[in-house]
Short mmCIF file of C-alpha atoms and ligand atoms in Angstrom, two decimals:
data_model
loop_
_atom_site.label_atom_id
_atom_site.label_comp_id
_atom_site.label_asym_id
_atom_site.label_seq_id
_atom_site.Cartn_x
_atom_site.Cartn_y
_atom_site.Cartn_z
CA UNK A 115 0.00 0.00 0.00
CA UNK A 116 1.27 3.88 -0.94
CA UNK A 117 2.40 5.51 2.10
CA UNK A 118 1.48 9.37 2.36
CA UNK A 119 3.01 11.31 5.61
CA UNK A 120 0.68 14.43 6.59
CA UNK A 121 1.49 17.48 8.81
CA UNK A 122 -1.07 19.57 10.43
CA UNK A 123 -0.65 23.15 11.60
CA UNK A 124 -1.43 24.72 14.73
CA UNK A 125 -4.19 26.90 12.52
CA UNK A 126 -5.87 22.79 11.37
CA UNK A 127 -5.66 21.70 15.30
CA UNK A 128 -6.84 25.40 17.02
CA UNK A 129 -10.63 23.41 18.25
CA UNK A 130 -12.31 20.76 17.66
CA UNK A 131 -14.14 22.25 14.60
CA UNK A 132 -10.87 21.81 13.38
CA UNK A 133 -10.10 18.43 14.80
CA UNK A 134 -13.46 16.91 12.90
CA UNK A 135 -12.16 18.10 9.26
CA UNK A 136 -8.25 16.94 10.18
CA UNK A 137 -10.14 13.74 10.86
CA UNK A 138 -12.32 13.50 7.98
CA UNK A 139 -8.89 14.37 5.51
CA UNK A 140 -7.13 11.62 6.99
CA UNK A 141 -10.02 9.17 6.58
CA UNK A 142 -10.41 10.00 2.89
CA UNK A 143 -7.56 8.57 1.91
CA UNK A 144 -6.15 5.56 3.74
CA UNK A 145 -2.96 5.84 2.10
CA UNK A 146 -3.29 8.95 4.97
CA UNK A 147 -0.86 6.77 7.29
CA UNK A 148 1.63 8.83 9.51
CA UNK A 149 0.42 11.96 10.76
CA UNK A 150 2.49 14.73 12.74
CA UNK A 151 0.73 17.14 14.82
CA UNK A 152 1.20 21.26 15.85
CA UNK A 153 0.27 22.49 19.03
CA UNK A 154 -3.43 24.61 18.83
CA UNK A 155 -2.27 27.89 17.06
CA UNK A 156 -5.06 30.90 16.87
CA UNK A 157 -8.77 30.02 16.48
CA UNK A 158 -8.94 34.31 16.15
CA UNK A 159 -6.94 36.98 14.82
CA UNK A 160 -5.85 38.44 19.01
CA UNK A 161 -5.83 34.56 20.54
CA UNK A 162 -2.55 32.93 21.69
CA UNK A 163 -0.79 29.50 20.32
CA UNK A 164 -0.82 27.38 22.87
CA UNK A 165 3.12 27.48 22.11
CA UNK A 166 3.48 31.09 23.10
CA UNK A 167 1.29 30.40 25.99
CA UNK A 168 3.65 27.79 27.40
CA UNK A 169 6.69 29.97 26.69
CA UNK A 170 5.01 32.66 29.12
CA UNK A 171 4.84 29.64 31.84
CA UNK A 172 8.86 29.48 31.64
CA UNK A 173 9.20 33.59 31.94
CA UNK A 174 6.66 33.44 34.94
CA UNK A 175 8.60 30.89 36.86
CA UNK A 176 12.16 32.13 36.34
CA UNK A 177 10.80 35.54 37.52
CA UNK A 178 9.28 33.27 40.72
CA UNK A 179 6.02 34.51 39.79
CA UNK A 180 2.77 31.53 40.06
CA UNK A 181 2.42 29.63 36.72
CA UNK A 182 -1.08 28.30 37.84
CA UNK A 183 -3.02 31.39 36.40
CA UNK A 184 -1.46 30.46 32.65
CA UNK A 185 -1.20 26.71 33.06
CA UNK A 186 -4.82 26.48 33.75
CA UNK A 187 -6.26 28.72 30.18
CA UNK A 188 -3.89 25.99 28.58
CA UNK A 189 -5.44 22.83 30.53
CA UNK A 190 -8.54 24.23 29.33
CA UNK A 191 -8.00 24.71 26.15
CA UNK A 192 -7.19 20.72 25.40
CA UNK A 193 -10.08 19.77 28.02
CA UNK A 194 -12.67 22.14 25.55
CA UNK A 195 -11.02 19.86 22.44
CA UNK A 196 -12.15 16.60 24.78
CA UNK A 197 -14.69 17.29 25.82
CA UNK A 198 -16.64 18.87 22.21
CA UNK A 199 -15.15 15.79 20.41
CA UNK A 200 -17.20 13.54 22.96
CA UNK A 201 -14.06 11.37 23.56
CA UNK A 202 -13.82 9.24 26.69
CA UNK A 203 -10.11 10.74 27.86
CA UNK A 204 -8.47 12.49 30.52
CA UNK A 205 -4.72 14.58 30.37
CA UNK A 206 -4.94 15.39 33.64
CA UNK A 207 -2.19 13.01 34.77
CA UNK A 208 -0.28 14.85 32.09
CA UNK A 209 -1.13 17.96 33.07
CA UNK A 210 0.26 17.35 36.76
CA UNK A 211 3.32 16.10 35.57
CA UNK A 212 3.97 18.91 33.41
CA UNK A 213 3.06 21.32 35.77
CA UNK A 214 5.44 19.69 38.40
CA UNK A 215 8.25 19.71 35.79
CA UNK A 216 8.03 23.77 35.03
CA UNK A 217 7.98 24.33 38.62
CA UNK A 218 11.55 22.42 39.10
CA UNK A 219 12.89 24.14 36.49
CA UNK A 220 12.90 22.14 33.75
CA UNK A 221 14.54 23.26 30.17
CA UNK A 222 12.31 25.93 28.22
CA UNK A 223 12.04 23.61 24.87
CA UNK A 224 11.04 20.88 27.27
CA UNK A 225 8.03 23.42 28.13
CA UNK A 226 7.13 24.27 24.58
CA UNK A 227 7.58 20.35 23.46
CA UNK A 228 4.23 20.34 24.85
CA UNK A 229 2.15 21.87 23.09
CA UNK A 230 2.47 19.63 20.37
CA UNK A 231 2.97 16.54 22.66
CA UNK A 232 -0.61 16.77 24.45
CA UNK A 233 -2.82 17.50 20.99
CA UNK A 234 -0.67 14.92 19.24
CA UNK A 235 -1.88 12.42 22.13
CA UNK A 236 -5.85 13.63 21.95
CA UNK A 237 -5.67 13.70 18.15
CA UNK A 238 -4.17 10.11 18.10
CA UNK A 239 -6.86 8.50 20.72
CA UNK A 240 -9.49 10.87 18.50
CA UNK A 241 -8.68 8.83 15.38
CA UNK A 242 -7.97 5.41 16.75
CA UNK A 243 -4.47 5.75 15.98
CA UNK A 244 -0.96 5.31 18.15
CA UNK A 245 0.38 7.82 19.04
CA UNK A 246 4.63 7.39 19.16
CA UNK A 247 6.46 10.20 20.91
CA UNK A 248 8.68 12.20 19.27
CA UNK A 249 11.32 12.05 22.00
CA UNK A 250 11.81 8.56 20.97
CA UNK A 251 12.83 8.69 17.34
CA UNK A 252 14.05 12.27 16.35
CA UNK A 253 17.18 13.14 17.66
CA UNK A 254 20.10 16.43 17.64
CA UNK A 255 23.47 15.92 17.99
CA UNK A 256 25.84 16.94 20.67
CA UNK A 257 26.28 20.26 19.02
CA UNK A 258 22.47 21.19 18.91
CA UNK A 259 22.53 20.33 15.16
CA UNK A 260 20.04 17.45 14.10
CA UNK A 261 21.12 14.41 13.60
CA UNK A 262 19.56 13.06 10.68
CA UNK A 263 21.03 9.70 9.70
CA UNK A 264 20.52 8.31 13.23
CA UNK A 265 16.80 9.95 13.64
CA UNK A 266 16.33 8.18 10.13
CA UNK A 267 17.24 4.87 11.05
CA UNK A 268 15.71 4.94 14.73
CA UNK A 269 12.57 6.67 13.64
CA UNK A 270 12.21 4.33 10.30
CA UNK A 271 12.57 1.35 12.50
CA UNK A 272 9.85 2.49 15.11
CA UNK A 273 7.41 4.23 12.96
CA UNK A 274 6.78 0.83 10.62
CA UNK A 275 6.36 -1.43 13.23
CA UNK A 276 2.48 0.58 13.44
CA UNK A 277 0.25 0.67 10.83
CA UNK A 278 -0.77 3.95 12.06
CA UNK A 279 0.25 6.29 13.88
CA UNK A 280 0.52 10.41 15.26
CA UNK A 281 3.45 11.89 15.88
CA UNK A 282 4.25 15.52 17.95
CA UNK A 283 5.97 17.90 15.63
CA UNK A 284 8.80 20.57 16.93
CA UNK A 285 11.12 18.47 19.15
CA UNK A 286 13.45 15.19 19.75
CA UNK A 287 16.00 14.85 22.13
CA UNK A 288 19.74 15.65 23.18
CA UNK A 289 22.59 12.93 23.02
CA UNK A 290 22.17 13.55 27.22
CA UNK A 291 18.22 12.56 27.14
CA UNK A 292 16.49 16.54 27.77
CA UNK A 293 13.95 17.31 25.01
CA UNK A 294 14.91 20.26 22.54
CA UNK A 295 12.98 22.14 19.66
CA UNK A 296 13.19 23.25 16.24
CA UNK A 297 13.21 26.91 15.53
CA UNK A 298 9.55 28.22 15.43
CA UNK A 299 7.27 26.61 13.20
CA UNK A 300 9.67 23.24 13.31
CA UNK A 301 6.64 21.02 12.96
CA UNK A 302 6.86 21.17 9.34
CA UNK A 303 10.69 19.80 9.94
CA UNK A 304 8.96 16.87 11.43
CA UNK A 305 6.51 16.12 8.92
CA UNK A 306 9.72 16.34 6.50
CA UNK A 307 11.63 13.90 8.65
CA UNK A 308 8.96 11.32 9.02
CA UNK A 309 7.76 11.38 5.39
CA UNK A 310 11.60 10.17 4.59
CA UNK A 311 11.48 7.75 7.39
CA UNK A 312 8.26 5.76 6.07
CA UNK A 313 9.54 6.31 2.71
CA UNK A 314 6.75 8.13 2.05
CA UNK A 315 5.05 8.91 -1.87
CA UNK A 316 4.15 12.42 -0.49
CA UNK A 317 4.02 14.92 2.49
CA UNK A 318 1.17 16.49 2.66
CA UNK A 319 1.78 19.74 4.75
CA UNK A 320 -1.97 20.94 5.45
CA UNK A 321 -2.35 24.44 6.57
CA UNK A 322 -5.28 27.08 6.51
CA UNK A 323 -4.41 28.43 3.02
CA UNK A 324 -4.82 26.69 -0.29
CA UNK A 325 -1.06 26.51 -1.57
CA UNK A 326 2.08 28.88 -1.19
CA UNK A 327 1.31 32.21 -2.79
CA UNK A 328 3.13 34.53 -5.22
CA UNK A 329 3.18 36.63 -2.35
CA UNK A 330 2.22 37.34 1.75
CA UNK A 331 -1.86 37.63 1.87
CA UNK A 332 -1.46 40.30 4.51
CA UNK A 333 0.55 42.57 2.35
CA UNK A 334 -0.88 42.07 -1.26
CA UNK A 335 -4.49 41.77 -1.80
CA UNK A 336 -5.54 38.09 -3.39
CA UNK A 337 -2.05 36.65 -4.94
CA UNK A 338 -1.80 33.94 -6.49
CA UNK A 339 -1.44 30.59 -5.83
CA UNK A 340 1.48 28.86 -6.77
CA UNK A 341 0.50 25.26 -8.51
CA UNK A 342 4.73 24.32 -8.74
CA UNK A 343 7.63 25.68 -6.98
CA UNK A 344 11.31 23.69 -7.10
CA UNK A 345 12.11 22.72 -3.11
CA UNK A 346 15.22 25.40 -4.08
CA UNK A 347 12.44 27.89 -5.03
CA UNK A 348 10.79 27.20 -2.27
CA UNK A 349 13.86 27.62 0.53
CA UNK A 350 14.49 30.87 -1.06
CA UNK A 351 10.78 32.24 -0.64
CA UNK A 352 10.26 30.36 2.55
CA UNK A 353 13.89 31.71 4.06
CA UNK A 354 12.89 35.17 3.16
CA UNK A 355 9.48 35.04 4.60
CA UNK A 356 7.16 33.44 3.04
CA UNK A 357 6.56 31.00 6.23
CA UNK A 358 3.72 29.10 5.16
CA UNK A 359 6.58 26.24 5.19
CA UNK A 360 9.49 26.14 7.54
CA UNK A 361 12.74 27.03 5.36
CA UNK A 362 14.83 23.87 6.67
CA UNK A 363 12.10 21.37 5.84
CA UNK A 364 13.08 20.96 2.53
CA UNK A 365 15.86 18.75 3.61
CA UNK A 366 15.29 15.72 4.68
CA UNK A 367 12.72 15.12 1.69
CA UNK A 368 15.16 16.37 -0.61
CA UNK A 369 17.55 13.34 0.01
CA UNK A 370 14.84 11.14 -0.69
CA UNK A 371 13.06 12.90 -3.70
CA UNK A 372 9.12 12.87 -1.69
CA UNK A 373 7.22 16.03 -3.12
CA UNK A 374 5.58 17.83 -0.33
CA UNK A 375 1.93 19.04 -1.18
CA UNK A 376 0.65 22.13 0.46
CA UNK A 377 -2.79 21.93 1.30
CA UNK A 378 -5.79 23.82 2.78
CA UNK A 379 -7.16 21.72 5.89
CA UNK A 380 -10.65 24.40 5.55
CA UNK A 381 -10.90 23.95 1.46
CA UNK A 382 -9.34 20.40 1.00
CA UNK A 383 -10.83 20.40 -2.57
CA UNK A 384 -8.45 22.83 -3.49
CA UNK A 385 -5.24 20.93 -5.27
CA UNK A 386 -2.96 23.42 -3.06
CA UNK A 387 0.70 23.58 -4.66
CA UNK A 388 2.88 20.95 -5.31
CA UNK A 389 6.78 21.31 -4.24
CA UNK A 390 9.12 18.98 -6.43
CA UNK A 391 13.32 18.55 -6.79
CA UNK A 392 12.44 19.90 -10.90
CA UNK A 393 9.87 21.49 -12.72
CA UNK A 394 9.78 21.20 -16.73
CA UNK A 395 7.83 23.94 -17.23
CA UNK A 396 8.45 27.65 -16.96
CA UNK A 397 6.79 29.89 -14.90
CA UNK A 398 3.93 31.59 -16.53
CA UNK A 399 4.72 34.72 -15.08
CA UNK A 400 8.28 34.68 -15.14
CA UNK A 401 8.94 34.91 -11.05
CA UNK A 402 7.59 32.59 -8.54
CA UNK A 403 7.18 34.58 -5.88
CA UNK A 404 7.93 37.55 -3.59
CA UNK A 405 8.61 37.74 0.15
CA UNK A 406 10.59 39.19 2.75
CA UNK A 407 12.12 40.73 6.08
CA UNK A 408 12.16 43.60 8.08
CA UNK A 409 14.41 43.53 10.86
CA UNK A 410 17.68 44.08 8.61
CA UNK A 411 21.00 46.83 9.41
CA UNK A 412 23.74 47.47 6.96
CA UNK A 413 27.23 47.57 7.71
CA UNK A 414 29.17 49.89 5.55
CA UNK A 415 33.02 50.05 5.79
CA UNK A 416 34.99 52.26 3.78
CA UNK A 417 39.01 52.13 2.79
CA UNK A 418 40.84 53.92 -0.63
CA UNK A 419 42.54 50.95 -2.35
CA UNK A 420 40.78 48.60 -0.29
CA UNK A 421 40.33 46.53 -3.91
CA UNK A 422 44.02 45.74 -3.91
CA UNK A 423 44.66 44.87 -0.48
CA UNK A 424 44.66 41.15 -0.34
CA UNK A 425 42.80 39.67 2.71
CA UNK A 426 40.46 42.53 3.51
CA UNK A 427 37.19 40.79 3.50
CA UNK A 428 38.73 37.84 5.46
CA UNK A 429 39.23 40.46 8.39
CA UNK A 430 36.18 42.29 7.96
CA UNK A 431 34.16 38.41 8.18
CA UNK A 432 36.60 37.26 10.83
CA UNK A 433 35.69 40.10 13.10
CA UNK A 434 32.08 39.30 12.18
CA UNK A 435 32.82 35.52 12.77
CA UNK A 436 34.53 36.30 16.62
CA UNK A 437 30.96 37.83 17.56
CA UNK A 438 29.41 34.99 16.17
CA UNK A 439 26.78 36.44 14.05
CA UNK A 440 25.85 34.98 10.65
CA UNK A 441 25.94 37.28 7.73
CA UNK A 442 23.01 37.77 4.60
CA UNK A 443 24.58 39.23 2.32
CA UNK A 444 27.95 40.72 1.18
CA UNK A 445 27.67 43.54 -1.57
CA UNK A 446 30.89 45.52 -2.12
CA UNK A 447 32.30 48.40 -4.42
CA UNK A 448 35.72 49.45 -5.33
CA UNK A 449 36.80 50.84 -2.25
CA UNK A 450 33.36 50.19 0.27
CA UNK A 451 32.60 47.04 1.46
CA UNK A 452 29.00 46.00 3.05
CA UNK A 453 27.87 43.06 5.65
CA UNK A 454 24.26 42.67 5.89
CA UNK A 455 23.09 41.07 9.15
CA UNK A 456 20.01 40.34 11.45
CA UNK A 457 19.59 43.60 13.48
CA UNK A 458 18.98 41.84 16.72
CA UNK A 459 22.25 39.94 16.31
CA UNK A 460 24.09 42.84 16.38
CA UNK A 461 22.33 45.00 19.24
CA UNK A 462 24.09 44.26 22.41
CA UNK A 463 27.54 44.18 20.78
CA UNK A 464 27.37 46.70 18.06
CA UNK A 465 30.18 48.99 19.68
CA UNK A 466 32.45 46.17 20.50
CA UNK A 467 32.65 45.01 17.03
CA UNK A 468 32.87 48.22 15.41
CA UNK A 469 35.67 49.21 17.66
CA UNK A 470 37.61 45.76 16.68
CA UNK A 471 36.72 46.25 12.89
CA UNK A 472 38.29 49.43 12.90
CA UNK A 473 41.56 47.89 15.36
CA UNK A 474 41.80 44.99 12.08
CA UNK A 475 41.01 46.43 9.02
CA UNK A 476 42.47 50.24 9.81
CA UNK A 477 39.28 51.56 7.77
CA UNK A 478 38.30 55.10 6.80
CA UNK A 479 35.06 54.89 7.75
CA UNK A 480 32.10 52.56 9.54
CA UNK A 481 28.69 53.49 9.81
CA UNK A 482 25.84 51.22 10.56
CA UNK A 483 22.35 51.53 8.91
CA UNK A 484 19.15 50.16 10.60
CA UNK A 485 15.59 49.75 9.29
CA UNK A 486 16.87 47.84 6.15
CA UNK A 487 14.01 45.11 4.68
CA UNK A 488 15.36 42.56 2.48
CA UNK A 489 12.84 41.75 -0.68
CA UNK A 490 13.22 38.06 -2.45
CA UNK A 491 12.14 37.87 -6.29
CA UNK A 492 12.69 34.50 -6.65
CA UNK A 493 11.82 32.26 -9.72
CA UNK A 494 13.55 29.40 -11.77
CA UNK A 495 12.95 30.99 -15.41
CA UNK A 496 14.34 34.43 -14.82
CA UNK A 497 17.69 32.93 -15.65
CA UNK A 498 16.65 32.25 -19.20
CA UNK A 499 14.25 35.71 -19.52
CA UNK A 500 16.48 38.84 -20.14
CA UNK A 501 15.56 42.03 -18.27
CA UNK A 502 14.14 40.54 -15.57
CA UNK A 503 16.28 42.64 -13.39
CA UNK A 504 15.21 45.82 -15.05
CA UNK A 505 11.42 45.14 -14.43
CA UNK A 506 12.18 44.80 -11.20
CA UNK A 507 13.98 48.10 -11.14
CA UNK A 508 11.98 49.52 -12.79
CA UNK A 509 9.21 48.84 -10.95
CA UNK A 510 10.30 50.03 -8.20
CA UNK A 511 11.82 53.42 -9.68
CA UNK A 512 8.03 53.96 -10.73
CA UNK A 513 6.72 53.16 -7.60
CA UNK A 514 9.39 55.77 -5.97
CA UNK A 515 10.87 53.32 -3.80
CA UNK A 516 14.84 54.09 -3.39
CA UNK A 517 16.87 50.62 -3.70
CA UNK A 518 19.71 50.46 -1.22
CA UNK A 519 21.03 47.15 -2.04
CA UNK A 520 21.44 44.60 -4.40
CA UNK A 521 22.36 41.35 -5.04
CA UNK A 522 22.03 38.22 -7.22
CA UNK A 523 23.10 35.03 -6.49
CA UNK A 524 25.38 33.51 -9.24
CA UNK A 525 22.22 30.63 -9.62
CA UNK A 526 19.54 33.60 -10.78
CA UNK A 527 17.36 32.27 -8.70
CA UNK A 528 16.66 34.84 -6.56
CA UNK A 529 17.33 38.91 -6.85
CA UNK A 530 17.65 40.70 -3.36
CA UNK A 531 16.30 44.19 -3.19
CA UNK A 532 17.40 46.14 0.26
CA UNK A 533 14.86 49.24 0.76
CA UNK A 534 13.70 51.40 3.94
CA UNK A 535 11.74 49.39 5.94
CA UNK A 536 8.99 51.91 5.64
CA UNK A 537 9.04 50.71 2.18
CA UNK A 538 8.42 47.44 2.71
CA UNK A 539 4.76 46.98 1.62
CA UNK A 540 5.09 49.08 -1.67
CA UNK A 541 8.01 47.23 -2.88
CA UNK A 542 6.11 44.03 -2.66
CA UNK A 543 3.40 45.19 -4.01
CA UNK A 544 5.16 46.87 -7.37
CA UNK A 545 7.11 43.95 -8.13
CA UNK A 546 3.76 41.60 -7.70
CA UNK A 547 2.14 44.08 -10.00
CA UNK A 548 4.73 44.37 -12.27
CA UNK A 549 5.13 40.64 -12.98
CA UNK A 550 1.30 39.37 -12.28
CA UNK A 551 -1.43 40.68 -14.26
CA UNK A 552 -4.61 42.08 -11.57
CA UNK A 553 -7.73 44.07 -12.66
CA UNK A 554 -6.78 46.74 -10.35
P1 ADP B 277 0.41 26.45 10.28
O1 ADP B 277 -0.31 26.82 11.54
O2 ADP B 277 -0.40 25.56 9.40
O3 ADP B 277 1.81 25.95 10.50
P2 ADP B 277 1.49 29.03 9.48
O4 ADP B 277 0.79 30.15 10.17
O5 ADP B 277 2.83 28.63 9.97
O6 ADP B 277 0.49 27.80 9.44
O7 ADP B 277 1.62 29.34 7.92
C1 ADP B 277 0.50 29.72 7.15
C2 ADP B 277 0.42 31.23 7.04
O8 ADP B 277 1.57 31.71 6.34
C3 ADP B 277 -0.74 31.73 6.21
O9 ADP B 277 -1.93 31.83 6.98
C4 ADP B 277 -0.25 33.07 5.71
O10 ADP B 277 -0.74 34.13 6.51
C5 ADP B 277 1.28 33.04 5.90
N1 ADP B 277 2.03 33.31 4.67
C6 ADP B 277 3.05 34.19 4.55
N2 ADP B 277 3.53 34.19 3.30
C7 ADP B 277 2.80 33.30 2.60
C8 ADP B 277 2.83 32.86 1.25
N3 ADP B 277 3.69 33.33 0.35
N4 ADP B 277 1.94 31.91 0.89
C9 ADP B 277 1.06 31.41 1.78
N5 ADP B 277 0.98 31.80 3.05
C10 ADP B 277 1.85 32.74 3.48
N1 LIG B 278 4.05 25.07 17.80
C1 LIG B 278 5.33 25.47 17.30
C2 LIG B 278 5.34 26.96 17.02
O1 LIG B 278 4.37 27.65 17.30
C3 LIG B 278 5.78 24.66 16.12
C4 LIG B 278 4.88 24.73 14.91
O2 LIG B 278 3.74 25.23 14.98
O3 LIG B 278 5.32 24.28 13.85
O4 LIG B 278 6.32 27.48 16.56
MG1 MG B 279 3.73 26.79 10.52
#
């Protein structure tokens, strides 16, 4: 029998609304197998994941404060999902434990694991399925970094000894036994790993929008769903923003070729948008996609004859790589010489390492710029379309929107526009425009 791995979203497990139509997808199809499971996310625009709610637990009891006021909205949100499903079952047990465990101090990820470990474990009594813990199968090395070959053969091993089965998405566990997470929105990571585990035909990845769009719904009006992207496409769009899909869970279906399928858990009619290693076809509309980041600061260093002085950059990164802070992007001139980075990772030591750039590289001049956004075009047939680069520009010199940095990887997959974060929304919107036909 075809083996097809699904992942649900916090938006697909919010109630028990919810829970019924995750239910009724899965019993469509009973190639519908292996089935990893988000914490509840928002059933309203101004309600909290059950995620963020646990993370408040850990702040509340490092600052000595009582957790019992926030523990108890989050006991009743799973005890509303029992009880309006009508099952016969009872976390309370769970809940105690838990509780007991924040209140000795146990390790923050350990806290957020569950979210997704409790609805993974009502979900999997809901549909008659087992439920196999995460902590058993997934596993990070030493270093923090996953281990995949080892989670691969462990998790492969476990997973088709049942038939089927739910599995919590976001966490596995150290080399030393403690329970650590993904980044935020990791779940899709597990529904990744999994899929390669059962050597899955597909991973569904069902969410509460019908496909990866050209561009962020809250930003342009309507766009347009995507019906192919390339998993490079897609790491591009979803690294830049477009978080429908986590950007790392790509990987471990990569290795093993399984197309992920984004679906719409509230519209599962819809065909959603298929991500594959290749796509024959060109893209109608020449990009993909759009998406991006605020959050962005620009370091500029300048130095006459800095072209001809071999081993400049190496200091410039290697003062860079002593603060350990990873870098986006690297555009440079004649005798300037720029280091994009994450604004946060540079707050708290932003004088130190401007003082030690200066020490090593004996530079004119260092400024840093804040309120930078960074602005993906990505899209597998502008390599082969000439002047794709000049729409965008153009666009954007139309829509009055001053570029402050470029860059284009040597793959033209991708162009990088830096603008003002102030112009953010109007550069996404004039490059959707430009390439995507509206009535507007
Ligand atoms: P889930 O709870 O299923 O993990 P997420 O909230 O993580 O869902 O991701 C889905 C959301 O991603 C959508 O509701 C949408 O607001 C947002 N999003 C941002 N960019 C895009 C895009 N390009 N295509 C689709 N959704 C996007
Ligand atoms: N619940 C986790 C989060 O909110 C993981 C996920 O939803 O994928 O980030
Ligand atoms: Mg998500």
């Amino acid at each position: 029998m075809s083996i097809k791995a699904l992942k649900f979203g916090g938006s697909s497990l919010a109630d028990a609304e919810h829970f019924k139509k995750v239910a009724a997808i899965i019993k469509a199809d009973e190639s519908r197998r292996y089935v990893v499971a988000s914490a509840p996310g928002k059933r309203y625009a101004d309600d909290i994941k059950v995620t963020d709610m646990l993370y408040a637990c850990f702040k509340a009891v490092r600052k000595k404060q009582d957790i019992e006021p926030h523990f108890a909205k989050i006991e009743q949100r799973y005890n509303q999902i029992i009880s309006e499903l009508g099952i016969d079952f009872s976390l309370d047990e769970e809940f105690a434990k838990i509780k007991y465990a924040i209140n000795h101090y146990v390790g923050e990820d350990y806290i957020a694991s569950r979210g997704e470990y409790l609805n993974s474990m009502i979900l999997a009594k809901y549909l008659g399925f087992d439920f196999i813990d995460a902590e058993d199968g997934i596993f990070f090395k030493e270093n923090g970094t996953f281990d995949s070959e080892r989670t691969n053969d462990e998790l492969s091993a476990i997973l088709l000894q049942h038939e089927r089965a739910v599995i919590p998405g976001f966490y596995g566990t150290m080399p030393n036994g403690t329970i650590k997470t993904f980044s935020r929105g990791g779940s899709d990571i597990t529904g990744s790993i999994v899929a390669r585990a059962v050597d899955a035909e597909l991973y569904e990845n069902w969410t509460d929008v019908s496909g990866m769009l050209m561009a962020d719904p809250r930003i342009v009006k309507n766009p347009k769903v995507i019906r192919v992207i390339t998993y490079n496409e897609l790491r591009e769009l979803s690294y830049m923003g477009a978080t429908v899909l986590h950007d790392e869970a790509i990987f471990p279906v990569r290795e093993a070729r399984i197309p992920i399928n984004i679906r719409n858990t509230n519209a599962p009619e819809d065909e959603g948008t298929m991500i594959v290693p290749f796509a024959d076809k060109p893209n109608e509309n020449v990009i993909t996609g759009v998406a991006g980041k605020v959050g962005f600061s620009i370091i500029n260093i300048d130095k006459s004859m800095m072209n001809s002085e071999v081993g400049f950059g190496k200091k410039v990164l290697k003062v860079i790589e002593n603060h350990e802070i990873c870098f986006e992007h690297l555009p440079s001139g004649i005798d300037t010489m720029s280091v994009v980075v994450s604004t946060s990772d540079i707050d708290a030591i932003r004088e130190d390492m401007v003082n030690e750039m200066f020490r090593k590289t004996k530079a004119d001049y260092i400024n840093i710029e804040d309120g930078l956004a960074l602005i993906a075009v990505v899209g597998r047939s502008m390599v082969s379309q000439i002047g794709t680069a000049g729409r965008v520009f153009s666009a954007l010199g139309n829509a009055g929107v001053n570029i402050k940095m470029i860059d284009q990887g040597s793959s033209e997959l991708s162009i990088i526009v830096g603008v003002n974060e102030a112009e953010y929304a109007t550069t996404i919107n004039a490059i959707y425009k430009e390439f995507v036909k509206t009535n507007e």
